[in-house]
Every structure is written in structure tokens, then in C-alpha cells.
């Protein structure tokens, strides 16, 4: 028994950087107290002392804010961080080294006396407020994003986010230590939208090329072939069609275009990012290049990235009415 208690305390130190002393862990961690009280309730439940087991479970809920049915099976080194609002149903099975945050619900979807709650594998992280429903299986090393609602089984190593939960990342390798980066999750809907917009841009470029070929076949000089008159306002107007999928706003209106320099058929666009690690940087740069080259086929485009932006930043005015030379 004492070896298990020592293991539980070590688990808290491994999974919660806020833990400082053994005394603090012993007396100030309701998630740990909930696990200990559940072990007592579960032992009584297996001995068919159902009423006493439910009473211990009820006291556990009153003391810790964590409701665990005494019939639930919970593995070793499971840690419930903060604890308040966690609900674990009767036929739930939780593996080893699982990390649950506050507000997690492992709930059932049937009124029949059958297996109706989830089975959670080993080394799984379930973020705050996530809901996992039904007799589904959550594979080893899976991550469930905060606020997600999971109603289908999750393969091992998969990351799930959203309502309803959607797979957001392929299988990951086993981590050498607990993966606490449950807030660093991809957005599958945003990724899909970016791919659709990229495909749309490619189709627009193809249509433009076909229009130019048709004009040349008919002996008409297409407007894009003209060399005179290119200025930053034309470039700016073309960039109005580049939409940031995350914000749903043009990169120009969002303030992501810091400057535009035009020198003959050479254009340099200086962009800035909404965050220091913008996940769509490559996509936005590619779209800027496509839109600028769509003005005229002989244009050479350079796109540069600067630091994070302040939304709504206006473009600086050129020093004179003529074209501004690019930075070397």
C-alpha cells in the first residue's frame, strides 16, 4: 500500500510542475485524494458491498468535486489535475499513466446494463472540459483537446480536437516523459480551409493562363502583357483577394502587408505575422506570390517576413509619387 502511495506522489511531481513539497501533495491535491478514495470504493464494490461503496463515492464527490463510480476501473499512475467537475462512469476503464484535467466527462450513452462508457488506453492526455461518450476506445498515447466531444474510437497516438472530435494529427511516437502540451493542438478545419483556398487560387491562375492563350491565338494582346503602369496600388488591389483562413479577412485589411516596393517588373512585398509562429505563413506567402504574378506574367516577386503584426496597421506611403526601389 505504501509503495502505491509513494508512486502516486511521484506521479504528481512528474505531471504537475506546480507541485513543490510532499506535504503539499499529500494535503492539497483533490485529484490525488479522489483516486485514493476511489480505490477504497472500488474494493468495496468488488466485494458486492454496493451501498457502502456508493456512499464512499458520494463522500469522495463531496470532498473533492470528482465523481467516480465505484465500478470504474482506473489504472496505475493516473493523475486528475485540479479535479473539479470530473465525472467517470460505472463501466469506464482507464489505463496506466493517464492524465485528466478538470471538467473531463467519461460518460455513457445507453440505459442498458451493458458496457456503455469509454475505455481509455495508456499514456493518454484528456484536456479540460473534454467529453468522451459511449463504449469507445481511446488508443494509447492519444491526446484529446480541451473542450472536445469524442463519440468515436481514437487510434493510438492520434490527436483529436473539436465538436464533434476530429482527427488532427497522425500517430505520434511514444514520448519519453508526460506530454503536457495539451494546448498546442492543430486545427483540422483551418487546415482544410487553407487547402481549399489554395486549390481555388491554383484554378484561378489556370483560368488566367487559358484566357491569355486564347487571346494570343486570336491575335489580341492581353492586358497582362503591357509593361507600363504597374504601381503599388495595383499590387495592393490584387492582394485584397488573399484571405487569411484563420481570421476570414484579407491580409491587407488585417494589416499583414507591411510594405510594397515596385521597381519595373520587380515587386517586393514585406509581410508580417499575426503571431511569432503563424501556422499559415507558407500558405499566405504562396498566395501573395500567385496574386502578384497574376497582374502580369513577367513580374518577379519577392516576399519577406517580419515580426508579429498589430492588426489594422496601415501601409506606409512611398517617399514620392514614383515607384519605391526594393530593399537589397
mmCIF file of C-alpha atoms in Angstrom, residues 236 240 242 244 247 249-259 270-274 306-316:
data_model
loop_
_atom_site.group_PDB
_atom_site.id
_atom_site.type_symbol
_atom_site.label_atom_id
_atom_site.label_comp_id
_atom_site.label_asym_id
_atom_site.label_seq_id
_atom_site.Cartn_x
_atom_site.Cartn_y
_atom_site.Cartn_z
ATOM 1 C CA UNK A 236 -2.350 46.236 -53.186
ATOM 2 C CA UNK A 240 -7.130 42.182 -51.339
ATOM 3 C CA UNK A 242 -5.657 36.930 -50.354
ATOM 4 C CA UNK A 244 -6.265 34.685 -44.043
ATOM 5 C CA UNK A 247 -9.415 35.351 -39.480
ATOM 6 C CA UNK A 249 -10.224 38.712 -43.567
ATOM 7 C CA UNK A 250 -7.997 39.978 -46.365
ATOM 8 C CA UNK A 251 -4.307 40.142 -45.438
ATOM 9 C CA UNK A 252 -4.420 43.813 -46.417
ATOM 10 C CA UNK A 253 -7.333 44.655 -44.118
ATOM 11 C CA UNK A 254 -5.780 42.525 -41.380
ATOM 12 C CA UNK A 255 -2.598 44.604 -41.531
ATOM 13 C CA UNK A 256 -0.310 41.781 -42.609
ATOM 14 C CA UNK A 257 1.137 43.703 -45.600
ATOM 15 C CA UNK A 258 3.758 45.980 -44.113
ATOM 16 C CA UNK A 259 5.162 47.459 -47.320
ATOM 17 C CA UNK A 270 7.040 42.783 -46.925
ATOM 18 C CA UNK A 271 4.618 40.757 -44.806
ATOM 19 C CA UNK A 272 4.218 40.481 -41.081
ATOM 20 C CA UNK A 273 2.702 37.679 -38.999
ATOM 21 C CA UNK A 274 -0.225 37.697 -36.566
ATOM 22 C CA UNK A 306 8.894 40.453 -40.475
ATOM 23 C CA UNK A 307 7.805 40.220 -36.839
ATOM 24 C CA UNK A 308 4.250 39.942 -35.408
ATOM 25 C CA UNK A 309 1.711 42.500 -36.598
ATOM 26 C CA UNK A 310 -0.687 44.871 -34.905
ATOM 27 C CA UNK A 311 -3.997 44.329 -36.674
ATOM 28 C CA UNK A 312 -5.143 47.258 -38.699
ATOM 29 C CA UNK A 313 -1.641 48.644 -39.331
ATOM 30 C CA UNK A 314 -1.725 50.913 -42.386
ATOM 31 C CA UNK A 315 0.783 50.632 -45.201
ATOM 32 C CA UNK A 316 3.443 53.348 -45.202
#
